[in-house]
């Protein structure tokens, strides 16, 4: 039987309940919600309640006067137990009252001592002591971290400190927290060996579009509603940006937009587009995996040859000449003028069809839908969204550049109904000192650690064990190196702090690594940690972030932190305080002085010290007033009591993201070169199945909490792999069977889910699962700028078990709606 | 044909407490609203025991429209044809569900070919053979299933629900 809560009534929100602005902290769309809190022994009634409706009656579809059990919890607020309801905000322009299967469970996924939810949340600092983790005070834990760290760093010599730190908004990220860690590691220190939460280096995922002058978030979501064509590349927004799809893309289709979906797999998005727009208005280009660059270069060539370009825009807003930036170690393709790119990227329709596996007619129809002028001669407005299918796919730099080439040449950037934008993962929330010292290409941190690099490792909400490539080897080495330190600590049980630090440093110098883990839960890499520091999330602190259309909002704190957990910015500040103190004690006064400036007591202090220093108009008070619609960045001023934002970038035709003074956009001159990353072609040749991989609706961006959520784990107790039923028959597999996926770099496990629309020998496995790490079978190959290539992975599959009782219970029916 | 793609106006009207009653044979068998709304101060909700149909009225894989716990809460009663966990009746194959999508309350339609309930609003779908498990969708709960009892005469009674029904903060409406 499916999981049921057996909750058949809920407390009613009373009139006068406290109301807080909340932006969902899971995905980049950032849907608006309202959090209501009220005292535990109070409740509304059917005729006297928060909304003034008669709740003794059945409410209609899309009502504001209902909330699900998943939207309810009991939490602490200022030390008191209170009721909490977090429900979608009907007045927020982003989602208009829609809640996703993730965001509409925010309340249920809060820690509660009363209802027992999310007991996995960390509440106190812990230190490895007596062979396990022992709870301790912040001062004790941070003193140990500071003393060990101080032993491996010195002024202008910080390369033995490795740092893994999130750079995103939402969740536990945001402007406050990226500034906290940024000021510590890039201000007080100049840490070079660092990486970001989901990839093994400190780099942009979209270097090429930025080098071309085009920020990757340049439109407004409303552009989808007025576009003639919506082009979606390597992205699955019905599942991963759900309410962007339902509240904006669907409206665009209802207004007549055609849709192009480039994806080797028939996703739920394809089916939903067909439901809304009619199959005749949807082109699904099921290309051969990794052939996107050939497709885009063919489209670019064909569109230019037909003259379907915006000549005035090209003349006025793009670089005139030949090559502006030559190809080199930091630029995997040259950048230059439209004509130079046209020459470099030239590809015939016949060649494009052969490489992608599409028909020539499909390619030509795609070009027409993108750019063929309408009967009255006016240009088509085409908006393009892309994400991990190409970001984590073959030849990242050139592919994204080629896609932006099409947008630029057709004048579809900076115009209503246009834009070429990534759809994104987390929200954004980046404000840090310059990272120029990191260099480009950035160091490949995970491979350096495997090779013995690093002595102290500070980890801020990263879990390499679940989300890195070459994960099997990384885990083997990291366990060994951290165990060396644990054994050294165990051997000195009862020693003084000074003796303990000496023992740790000896183990480090023998090849060990000292691991400090800052997170909200005891993560998988956290099992290797020596010090664990508990952080908080959005809503347990005030937090600012911006969404995929640069919409900046403040989430108002509505509940207390679990135990003594702290915002990351405050943890960074206290760590800086301890480092300063220890360095001063050690007589290193000049170096200690670099750690001044961290006297923040609240997250607002960090916000004012960081974000506000570059955006003087923006304060908490003004963001509170701006509510769930917030303001779209960049903020240009404050007029008539409201912040003034920028709905769409580059409307003046001046492109700035590359920093060029002429304001001219550049085209990318990246020709097709097959599977670019090392080892991919060989892996393809030696294994039967493509192991395409990505996210799914239910647990996208929230699996770290959902691993303890019964509703979610009941549906997919083990990560699934979708396989064509005929391939299943070949392998003797039944739905729900457990298989091992194995290749030259590792192995992992998954639950078999039959998928009739999957092509033969092409599977899709869910990424980032806590119990079946897909990264185990991803080889170490990256592009020149250390962007991981997850998507092009091949392996073999064998059955290892019949369905477990949990797996045998669940539904294996098609995801496609039948109306 | 995609005859159910749009929510038809009549059903919407029904959901808004309008003039239409519950369709089908069950219409005459639901409890009067007054009884369903009886309020008590006990710890658990008192659900009405409502006769929905007799087994003889059911045809395999043809859902019957019902209202439970009251006429304002539409559902289906269904004889699946094969026994399922939680199925009632001598063959263990009779189930009943709310048909309001727990995401946004749209009225779902039954797809007999794979025994699913499908939402025209945002395309969620639920498996009638797996206790109403959401196969794919936006709802944050599985479908409310009605507890059934079948007596010696083959009369089928609904006597409870296992999730909160969309559009009401108490499954048994209370004044």
Short mmCIF file of N, CA and C in Angstrom, two decimals, chain A residues 1-13 46-47 50 55-71 88 90 97-105 108 238-239 242-243 245-246 268 271-276 278 696-698 711 714-716 753 808-819, chain B residues 1-5 12 15-17 37 40-45 47 70 72-74 85-87 97 100 102-107 109-111 114-116 118-125 127-145 161-175:
data_model
loop_
_atom_site.label_atom_id
_atom_site.label_comp_id
_atom_site.label_asym_id
_atom_site.label_seq_id
_atom_site.Cartn_x
_atom_site.Cartn_y
_atom_site.Cartn_z
N UNK A 1 0.84 -1.21 0.00
CA UNK A 1 0.00 0.00 0.00
C UNK A 1 0.87 1.25 0.00
N UNK A 2 0.39 2.20 -0.72
CA UNK A 2 1.10 3.48 -0.75
C UNK A 2 1.12 4.12 0.64
N UNK A 3 2.12 4.91 0.87
CA UNK A 3 2.23 5.62 2.14
C UNK A 3 1.08 6.61 2.32
N UNK A 4 0.45 6.56 3.45
CA UNK A 4 -0.60 7.52 3.77
C UNK A 4 -0.34 8.09 5.17
N UNK A 5 -0.61 9.36 5.29
CA UNK A 5 -0.36 10.01 6.58
C UNK A 5 -1.48 9.75 7.58
N UNK A 6 -2.67 9.38 7.06
CA UNK A 6 -3.85 9.23 7.92
C UNK A 6 -4.11 10.48 8.77
N UNK A 7 -3.85 11.61 8.18
CA UNK A 7 -4.26 12.88 8.79
C UNK A 7 -5.55 13.28 8.08
N UNK A 8 -6.65 13.34 8.86
CA UNK A 8 -7.90 13.66 8.18
C UNK A 8 -8.51 14.99 8.63
N UNK A 9 -7.76 15.74 9.40
CA UNK A 9 -8.12 17.15 9.62
C UNK A 9 -6.88 17.89 10.11
N UNK A 10 -6.89 19.20 9.91
CA UNK A 10 -5.75 20.04 10.30
C UNK A 10 -6.23 21.22 11.11
N UNK A 11 -5.40 21.73 12.02
CA UNK A 11 -5.75 22.97 12.70
C UNK A 11 -5.96 24.10 11.68
N UNK A 12 -6.91 24.94 11.97
CA UNK A 12 -7.24 26.05 11.07
C UNK A 12 -6.43 27.28 11.48
N UNK A 13 -5.83 27.92 10.51
CA UNK A 13 -5.06 29.15 10.78
C UNK A 13 -6.03 30.22 11.30
N UNK A 46 -14.19 27.30 11.60
CA UNK A 46 -14.68 27.30 10.22
C UNK A 46 -15.28 28.66 9.82
N UNK A 47 -15.73 29.43 10.79
CA UNK A 47 -16.28 30.73 10.40
C UNK A 47 -15.43 31.92 10.84
N UNK A 50 -8.12 32.82 9.07
CA UNK A 50 -7.19 33.75 8.45
C UNK A 50 -7.69 34.35 7.15
N UNK A 55 -15.32 27.72 6.11
CA UNK A 55 -14.60 26.47 5.91
C UNK A 55 -15.43 25.25 6.30
N UNK A 56 -16.69 25.45 6.60
CA UNK A 56 -17.56 24.29 6.81
C UNK A 56 -18.02 23.73 5.47
N UNK A 57 -17.64 24.42 4.39
CA UNK A 57 -18.05 23.98 3.05
C UNK A 57 -16.85 23.47 2.27
N UNK A 58 -17.14 22.59 1.32
CA UNK A 58 -16.11 22.13 0.39
C UNK A 58 -15.64 23.33 -0.45
N UNK A 59 -14.32 23.48 -0.57
CA UNK A 59 -13.75 24.56 -1.38
C UNK A 59 -13.49 24.05 -2.80
N UNK A 60 -13.50 24.96 -3.74
CA UNK A 60 -13.34 24.58 -5.14
C UNK A 60 -11.89 24.39 -5.54
N UNK A 61 -11.71 24.00 -6.81
CA UNK A 61 -10.36 23.81 -7.34
C UNK A 61 -9.57 25.11 -7.22
N UNK A 62 -8.28 25.00 -7.01
CA UNK A 62 -7.34 26.13 -6.94
C UNK A 62 -7.67 27.10 -5.82
N UNK A 63 -8.31 26.60 -4.80
CA UNK A 63 -8.69 27.49 -3.70
C UNK A 63 -7.47 27.93 -2.89
N UNK A 64 -7.57 29.14 -2.36
CA UNK A 64 -6.54 29.61 -1.44
C UNK A 64 -6.82 29.12 -0.02
N UNK A 65 -8.03 28.60 0.17
CA UNK A 65 -8.50 28.29 1.53
C UNK A 65 -8.31 26.82 1.88
N UNK A 66 -7.23 26.24 1.42
CA UNK A 66 -6.94 24.84 1.78
C UNK A 66 -5.44 24.66 1.85
N UNK A 67 -4.99 23.76 2.70
CA UNK A 67 -3.59 23.37 2.73
C UNK A 67 -3.49 21.90 3.05
N UNK A 68 -2.45 21.30 2.50
CA UNK A 68 -2.26 19.86 2.64
C UNK A 68 -1.51 19.56 3.94
N UNK A 69 -1.62 18.34 4.42
CA UNK A 69 -0.85 17.96 5.62
C UNK A 69 0.65 18.21 5.45
N UNK A 70 1.16 18.11 4.23
CA UNK A 70 2.59 18.36 4.00
C UNK A 70 2.95 19.83 4.22
N UNK A 71 1.95 20.71 4.25
CA UNK A 71 2.20 22.14 4.43
C UNK A 71 2.10 22.55 5.90
N UNK A 88 1.47 27.97 -0.80
CA UNK A 88 1.81 28.80 -1.95
C UNK A 88 1.09 30.15 -1.92
N UNK A 90 -0.75 32.98 -3.70
CA UNK A 90 -1.50 33.20 -4.95
C UNK A 90 -1.14 34.54 -5.59
N UNK A 97 0.32 30.98 -6.96
CA UNK A 97 -0.39 30.04 -6.09
C UNK A 97 -0.10 28.58 -6.35
N UNK A 98 0.68 28.28 -7.37
CA UNK A 98 1.04 26.88 -7.61
C UNK A 98 2.13 26.44 -6.64
N UNK A 99 2.01 25.23 -6.17
CA UNK A 99 3.06 24.63 -5.35
C UNK A 99 3.58 23.39 -6.04
N UNK A 100 4.85 23.14 -5.95
CA UNK A 100 5.41 21.93 -6.55
C UNK A 100 5.41 20.80 -5.53
N UNK A 101 5.70 19.61 -6.01
CA UNK A 101 5.75 18.45 -5.10
C UNK A 101 6.91 18.58 -4.11
N UNK A 102 7.80 19.52 -4.37
CA UNK A 102 8.91 19.76 -3.44
C UNK A 102 8.56 20.91 -2.48
N UNK A 103 8.30 22.09 -3.05
CA UNK A 103 8.07 23.26 -2.22
C UNK A 103 6.86 23.13 -1.31
N UNK A 104 5.84 22.44 -1.77
CA UNK A 104 4.64 22.29 -0.95
C UNK A 104 4.84 21.30 0.19
N UNK A 105 6.07 20.80 0.34
CA UNK A 105 6.41 19.98 1.50
C UNK A 105 7.43 20.68 2.41
N UNK A 108 6.59 20.28 6.18
CA UNK A 108 6.82 18.92 6.66
C UNK A 108 8.30 18.60 6.77
N UNK A 238 9.34 20.68 -16.82
CA UNK A 238 8.12 20.21 -16.14
C UNK A 238 8.49 19.53 -14.82
N UNK A 239 9.66 18.91 -14.79
CA UNK A 239 10.08 18.25 -13.56
C UNK A 239 10.99 19.14 -12.71
N UNK A 242 9.31 23.37 -12.26
CA UNK A 242 7.91 23.02 -12.50
C UNK A 242 7.01 24.23 -12.71
N UNK A 243 7.10 25.20 -11.83
CA UNK A 243 6.13 26.29 -11.93
C UNK A 243 6.57 27.37 -12.91
N UNK A 245 7.49 26.23 -15.78
CA UNK A 245 6.80 25.56 -16.89
C UNK A 245 5.30 25.82 -16.83
N UNK A 246 4.69 25.53 -15.68
CA UNK A 246 3.23 25.57 -15.60
C UNK A 246 2.67 26.99 -15.63
N UNK A 268 9.04 13.95 -19.48
CA UNK A 268 7.69 14.39 -19.13
C UNK A 268 7.39 15.75 -19.76
N UNK A 271 5.97 15.34 -23.24
CA UNK A 271 4.57 14.92 -23.20
C UNK A 271 3.67 16.07 -22.78
N UNK A 272 4.09 16.83 -21.78
CA UNK A 272 3.25 17.93 -21.30
C UNK A 272 3.10 19.00 -22.36
N UNK A 273 4.16 19.29 -23.10
CA UNK A 273 4.07 20.27 -24.19
C UNK A 273 3.06 19.79 -25.23
N UNK A 274 3.10 18.50 -25.52
CA UNK A 274 2.15 17.96 -26.51
C UNK A 274 0.71 18.07 -25.99
N UNK A 275 0.53 17.84 -24.71
CA UNK A 275 -0.80 17.97 -24.13
C UNK A 275 -1.33 19.39 -24.26
N UNK A 276 -0.44 20.35 -24.04
CA UNK A 276 -0.89 21.75 -24.02
C UNK A 276 -0.97 22.33 -25.42
N UNK A 278 -0.48 20.70 -28.42
CA UNK A 278 -0.80 19.81 -29.53
C UNK A 278 0.49 19.30 -30.15
N UNK A 696 14.72 14.07 -11.20
CA UNK A 696 13.31 13.76 -11.34
C UNK A 696 12.50 14.69 -10.44
N UNK A 697 11.24 14.82 -10.83
CA UNK A 697 10.33 15.75 -10.17
C UNK A 697 10.36 15.65 -8.65
N UNK A 698 10.26 14.43 -8.15
CA UNK A 698 9.97 14.24 -6.74
C UNK A 698 11.11 14.69 -5.83
N UNK A 711 6.95 10.04 2.43
CA UNK A 711 6.20 10.14 1.18
C UNK A 711 7.12 9.93 -0.02
N UNK A 714 8.93 6.27 0.00
CA UNK A 714 7.96 5.23 -0.31
C UNK A 714 7.83 5.07 -1.83
N UNK A 715 7.94 6.19 -2.56
CA UNK A 715 7.77 6.11 -4.02
C UNK A 715 8.99 5.50 -4.69
N UNK A 716 10.17 5.97 -4.30
CA UNK A 716 11.40 5.44 -4.89
C UNK A 716 12.38 5.07 -3.76
N UNK A 753 13.09 0.46 -13.77
CA UNK A 753 11.79 1.03 -14.08
C UNK A 753 11.60 0.93 -15.59
N UNK A 808 9.00 -3.74 -4.46
CA UNK A 808 7.92 -4.50 -5.08
C UNK A 808 6.57 -3.82 -4.90
N UNK A 809 6.48 -2.94 -3.92
CA UNK A 809 5.21 -2.29 -3.58
C UNK A 809 4.82 -1.18 -4.53
N UNK A 810 5.79 -0.58 -5.21
CA UNK A 810 5.51 0.70 -5.86
C UNK A 810 5.00 0.51 -7.27
N UNK A 811 4.48 1.57 -7.82
CA UNK A 811 3.91 1.56 -9.17
C UNK A 811 5.02 1.69 -10.21
N UNK A 812 4.87 0.91 -11.28
CA UNK A 812 5.83 1.00 -12.39
C UNK A 812 5.14 1.44 -13.68
N UNK A 813 4.06 2.17 -13.53
CA UNK A 813 3.31 2.60 -14.71
C UNK A 813 3.94 3.83 -15.34
N UNK A 814 3.52 4.11 -16.55
CA UNK A 814 4.06 5.24 -17.31
C UNK A 814 3.79 6.56 -16.61
N UNK A 815 4.73 7.49 -16.77
CA UNK A 815 4.57 8.83 -16.19
C UNK A 815 3.71 9.73 -17.07
N UNK A 816 3.39 9.27 -18.26
CA UNK A 816 2.69 10.16 -19.20
C UNK A 816 1.18 10.14 -18.95
N UNK A 817 0.62 11.31 -18.79
CA UNK A 817 -0.79 11.44 -18.43
C UNK A 817 -1.66 10.91 -19.56
N UNK A 818 -2.79 10.32 -19.18
CA UNK A 818 -3.76 9.79 -20.15
C UNK A 818 -5.08 10.49 -19.93
N UNK A 819 -5.42 11.39 -20.82
CA UNK A 819 -6.64 12.19 -20.65
C UNK A 819 -7.67 11.86 -21.73
N UNK B 1 -9.69 9.91 -28.50
CA UNK B 1 -9.74 11.37 -28.43
C UNK B 1 -9.42 11.84 -27.01
N UNK B 2 -8.92 13.05 -26.94
CA UNK B 2 -8.55 13.60 -25.63
C UNK B 2 -9.75 14.30 -25.01
N UNK B 3 -10.81 13.51 -24.78
CA UNK B 3 -12.07 14.14 -24.37
C UNK B 3 -12.00 14.73 -22.97
N UNK B 4 -11.02 14.32 -22.19
CA UNK B 4 -10.95 14.81 -20.80
C UNK B 4 -9.89 15.86 -20.59
N UNK B 5 -9.33 16.40 -21.68
CA UNK B 5 -8.20 17.31 -21.49
C UNK B 5 -8.63 18.53 -20.69
N UNK B 12 -16.83 21.37 -12.82
CA UNK B 12 -16.30 22.51 -12.06
C UNK B 12 -17.38 23.11 -11.19
N UNK B 15 -17.86 21.19 -8.17
CA UNK B 15 -16.85 21.37 -7.14
C UNK B 15 -17.07 22.65 -6.35
N UNK B 16 -17.67 23.61 -6.98
CA UNK B 16 -17.87 24.88 -6.28
C UNK B 16 -19.17 24.88 -5.49
N UNK B 17 -19.66 23.70 -5.19
CA UNK B 17 -20.84 23.63 -4.36
C UNK B 17 -22.09 24.01 -5.12
N UNK B 37 -22.10 15.95 8.78
CA UNK B 37 -21.44 17.06 9.45
C UNK B 37 -21.55 16.99 10.97
N UNK B 40 -18.48 16.07 16.88
CA UNK B 40 -18.26 15.54 18.22
C UNK B 40 -16.93 16.05 18.71
N UNK B 41 -16.66 15.86 19.96
CA UNK B 41 -15.40 16.34 20.53
C UNK B 41 -14.45 15.19 20.77
N UNK B 42 -14.68 14.07 20.12
CA UNK B 42 -13.81 12.93 20.35
C UNK B 42 -12.48 13.10 19.60
N UNK B 43 -11.53 12.27 19.97
CA UNK B 43 -10.18 12.47 19.44
C UNK B 43 -10.11 12.21 17.94
N UNK B 44 -10.86 11.25 17.47
CA UNK B 44 -10.80 10.95 16.05
C UNK B 44 -12.09 11.40 15.37
N UNK B 45 -11.96 11.67 14.08
CA UNK B 45 -13.15 12.01 13.32
C UNK B 45 -14.11 10.82 13.30
N UNK B 47 -16.42 9.13 10.97
CA UNK B 47 -16.84 9.07 9.56
C UNK B 47 -18.21 8.43 9.46
N UNK B 70 -19.44 12.88 1.94
CA UNK B 70 -20.71 13.54 1.68
C UNK B 70 -20.78 13.83 0.20
N UNK B 72 -20.52 16.39 -1.44
CA UNK B 72 -19.63 17.41 -1.99
C UNK B 72 -18.23 16.88 -2.26
N UNK B 73 -17.99 15.62 -1.94
CA UNK B 73 -16.66 15.04 -2.10
C UNK B 73 -16.73 13.89 -3.11
N UNK B 74 -16.46 14.17 -4.37
CA UNK B 74 -16.64 13.15 -5.41
C UNK B 74 -15.55 12.09 -5.36
N UNK B 85 -3.57 -5.20 -2.76
CA UNK B 85 -3.40 -4.93 -1.35
C UNK B 85 -4.41 -3.86 -0.94
N UNK B 86 -5.17 -4.10 0.08
CA UNK B 86 -6.16 -3.11 0.51
C UNK B 86 -7.48 -3.22 -0.23
N UNK B 87 -7.61 -4.19 -1.14
CA UNK B 87 -8.87 -4.34 -1.89
C UNK B 87 -9.92 -5.02 -1.02
N UNK B 97 -11.73 5.74 -4.25
CA UNK B 97 -10.82 6.87 -4.09
C UNK B 97 -11.56 8.20 -4.27
N UNK B 100 -10.66 14.11 -6.52
CA UNK B 100 -10.14 15.48 -6.57
C UNK B 100 -8.62 15.40 -6.44
N UNK B 102 -5.15 15.95 -5.30
CA UNK B 102 -4.69 16.60 -4.07
C UNK B 102 -3.72 17.76 -4.32
N UNK B 103 -3.37 18.00 -5.58
CA UNK B 103 -2.53 19.15 -5.90
C UNK B 103 -3.36 20.42 -5.92
N UNK B 104 -4.32 20.50 -6.84
CA UNK B 104 -5.10 21.73 -6.96
C UNK B 104 -6.60 21.48 -7.05
N UNK B 105 -7.01 20.25 -6.82
CA UNK B 105 -8.44 19.99 -6.70
C UNK B 105 -9.18 19.80 -8.01
N UNK B 106 -8.45 19.60 -9.10
CA UNK B 106 -9.14 19.33 -10.36
C UNK B 106 -9.75 17.94 -10.33
N UNK B 107 -10.82 17.78 -11.10
CA UNK B 107 -11.57 16.53 -11.13
C UNK B 107 -10.86 15.57 -12.08
N UNK B 109 -9.93 12.01 -14.22
CA UNK B 109 -10.65 11.01 -15.01
C UNK B 109 -9.93 9.67 -14.93
N UNK B 110 -10.73 8.62 -15.09
CA UNK B 110 -10.19 7.26 -15.00
C UNK B 110 -9.76 6.77 -16.38
N UNK B 111 -8.57 6.22 -16.44
CA UNK B 111 -8.06 5.64 -17.69
C UNK B 111 -8.03 4.13 -17.50
N UNK B 114 -4.83 1.46 -18.13
CA UNK B 114 -3.79 1.15 -17.12
C UNK B 114 -4.26 1.44 -15.70
N UNK B 115 -5.59 1.58 -15.55
CA UNK B 115 -6.19 1.69 -14.22
C UNK B 115 -5.58 2.82 -13.40
N UNK B 116 -5.57 3.99 -13.99
CA UNK B 116 -5.01 5.18 -13.34
C UNK B 116 -6.05 6.29 -13.32
N UNK B 118 -6.18 10.40 -13.70
CA UNK B 118 -5.32 11.39 -14.38
C UNK B 118 -5.91 12.78 -14.25
N UNK B 119 -5.02 13.74 -13.95
CA UNK B 119 -5.49 15.10 -13.70
C UNK B 119 -5.31 15.98 -14.93
N UNK B 120 -6.40 16.61 -15.37
CA UNK B 120 -6.30 17.47 -16.55
C UNK B 120 -5.65 18.83 -16.25
N UNK B 121 -5.53 19.15 -14.96
CA UNK B 121 -5.00 20.49 -14.61
C UNK B 121 -3.52 20.60 -14.85
N UNK B 122 -2.76 19.68 -14.25
CA UNK B 122 -1.30 19.76 -14.36
C UNK B 122 -0.67 18.40 -14.57
N UNK B 123 -1.49 17.41 -14.97
CA UNK B 123 -1.02 16.13 -15.51
C UNK B 123 -0.46 15.16 -14.48
N UNK B 124 -0.87 15.29 -13.25
CA UNK B 124 -0.51 14.28 -12.25
C UNK B 124 -1.32 13.01 -12.53
N UNK B 125 -0.78 11.88 -12.08
CA UNK B 125 -1.54 10.63 -12.25
C UNK B 125 -1.29 9.68 -11.08
N UNK B 127 -2.12 5.65 -9.25
CA UNK B 127 -2.30 4.23 -9.58
C UNK B 127 -3.40 3.63 -8.70
N UNK B 128 -4.51 3.25 -9.31
CA UNK B 128 -5.62 2.68 -8.54
C UNK B 128 -5.32 1.27 -8.05
N UNK B 129 -4.27 0.66 -8.57
CA UNK B 129 -3.90 -0.68 -8.10
C UNK B 129 -2.85 -0.64 -6.98
N UNK B 130 -2.36 0.56 -6.68
CA UNK B 130 -1.31 0.68 -5.66
C UNK B 130 -1.73 1.65 -4.56
N UNK B 131 -2.97 1.54 -4.13
CA UNK B 131 -3.43 2.37 -3.03
C UNK B 131 -3.47 3.85 -3.35
N UNK B 132 -3.57 4.17 -4.64
CA UNK B 132 -3.62 5.59 -5.03
C UNK B 132 -2.26 6.25 -5.04
N UNK B 133 -1.22 5.46 -5.15
CA UNK B 133 0.12 6.07 -5.18
C UNK B 133 0.24 7.01 -6.38
N UNK B 134 0.83 8.16 -6.11
CA UNK B 134 1.07 9.11 -7.21
C UNK B 134 2.19 8.53 -8.08
N UNK B 135 1.86 8.26 -9.33
CA UNK B 135 2.86 7.70 -10.24
C UNK B 135 3.84 8.79 -10.63
N UNK B 136 3.27 9.92 -10.96
CA UNK B 136 4.06 11.12 -11.27
C UNK B 136 3.14 12.30 -11.04
N UNK B 137 3.68 13.37 -10.47
CA UNK B 137 2.82 14.53 -10.32
C UNK B 137 3.27 15.53 -9.28
N UNK B 138 2.37 16.44 -9.00
CA UNK B 138 2.69 17.59 -8.16
C UNK B 138 2.09 17.50 -6.77
N UNK B 139 1.19 16.54 -6.56
CA UNK B 139 0.55 16.45 -5.25
C UNK B 139 1.57 15.98 -4.22
N UNK B 140 1.40 16.46 -3.01
CA UNK B 140 2.35 16.10 -1.94
C UNK B 140 1.79 14.98 -1.07
N UNK B 141 0.80 14.31 -1.58
CA UNK B 141 0.28 13.14 -0.88
C UNK B 141 -0.27 12.18 -1.92
N UNK B 142 -0.37 10.92 -1.54
CA UNK B 142 -1.04 9.97 -2.40
C UNK B 142 -2.54 10.18 -2.29
N UNK B 143 -3.26 9.53 -3.16
CA UNK B 143 -4.69 9.82 -3.27
C UNK B 143 -5.45 9.29 -2.05
N UNK B 144 -6.37 10.10 -1.50
CA UNK B 144 -7.19 9.58 -0.39
C UNK B 144 -7.99 8.36 -0.85
N UNK B 145 -7.83 7.28 -0.12
CA UNK B 145 -8.56 6.05 -0.42
C UNK B 145 -9.61 5.85 0.66
N UNK B 161 -11.36 7.57 5.47
CA UNK B 161 -10.43 7.99 4.42
C UNK B 161 -9.05 8.11 5.04
N UNK B 162 -8.01 7.89 4.24
CA UNK B 162 -6.65 7.81 4.81
C UNK B 162 -5.76 9.01 4.49
N UNK B 163 -6.26 9.98 3.78
CA UNK B 163 -5.54 11.24 3.57
C UNK B 163 -6.55 12.38 3.54
N UNK B 164 -6.05 13.59 3.72
CA UNK B 164 -6.95 14.74 3.70
C UNK B 164 -7.46 14.97 2.27
N UNK B 165 -8.77 15.12 2.15
CA UNK B 165 -9.40 15.34 0.85
C UNK B 165 -9.22 16.80 0.44
N UNK B 166 -8.91 17.02 -0.83
CA UNK B 166 -8.69 18.38 -1.29
C UNK B 166 -9.91 19.26 -1.01
N UNK B 167 -9.61 20.48 -0.56
CA UNK B 167 -10.68 21.48 -0.44
C UNK B 167 -11.39 21.48 0.88
N UNK B 168 -10.93 20.67 1.83
CA UNK B 168 -11.56 20.67 3.16
C UNK B 168 -10.48 20.39 4.21
N UNK B 169 -10.53 21.14 5.29
CA UNK B 169 -9.54 20.95 6.35
C UNK B 169 -10.00 19.93 7.37
N UNK B 170 -11.18 19.39 7.16
CA UNK B 170 -11.64 18.23 7.92
C UNK B 170 -12.37 17.34 6.93
N UNK B 171 -11.98 16.07 6.87
CA UNK B 171 -12.61 15.19 5.88
C UNK B 171 -14.11 15.11 6.08
N UNK B 172 -14.54 15.09 7.33
CA UNK B 172 -15.97 15.21 7.62
C UNK B 172 -16.22 16.68 7.91
N UNK B 173 -16.96 17.31 7.03
CA UNK B 173 -17.17 18.76 7.19
C UNK B 173 -17.80 19.05 8.52
N UNK B 174 -17.32 20.12 9.15
CA UNK B 174 -17.83 20.47 10.47
C UNK B 174 -18.25 21.93 10.48
N UNK B 175 -19.32 22.18 11.19
CA UNK B 175 -19.81 23.55 11.26
C UNK B 175 -19.11 24.27 12.34
#
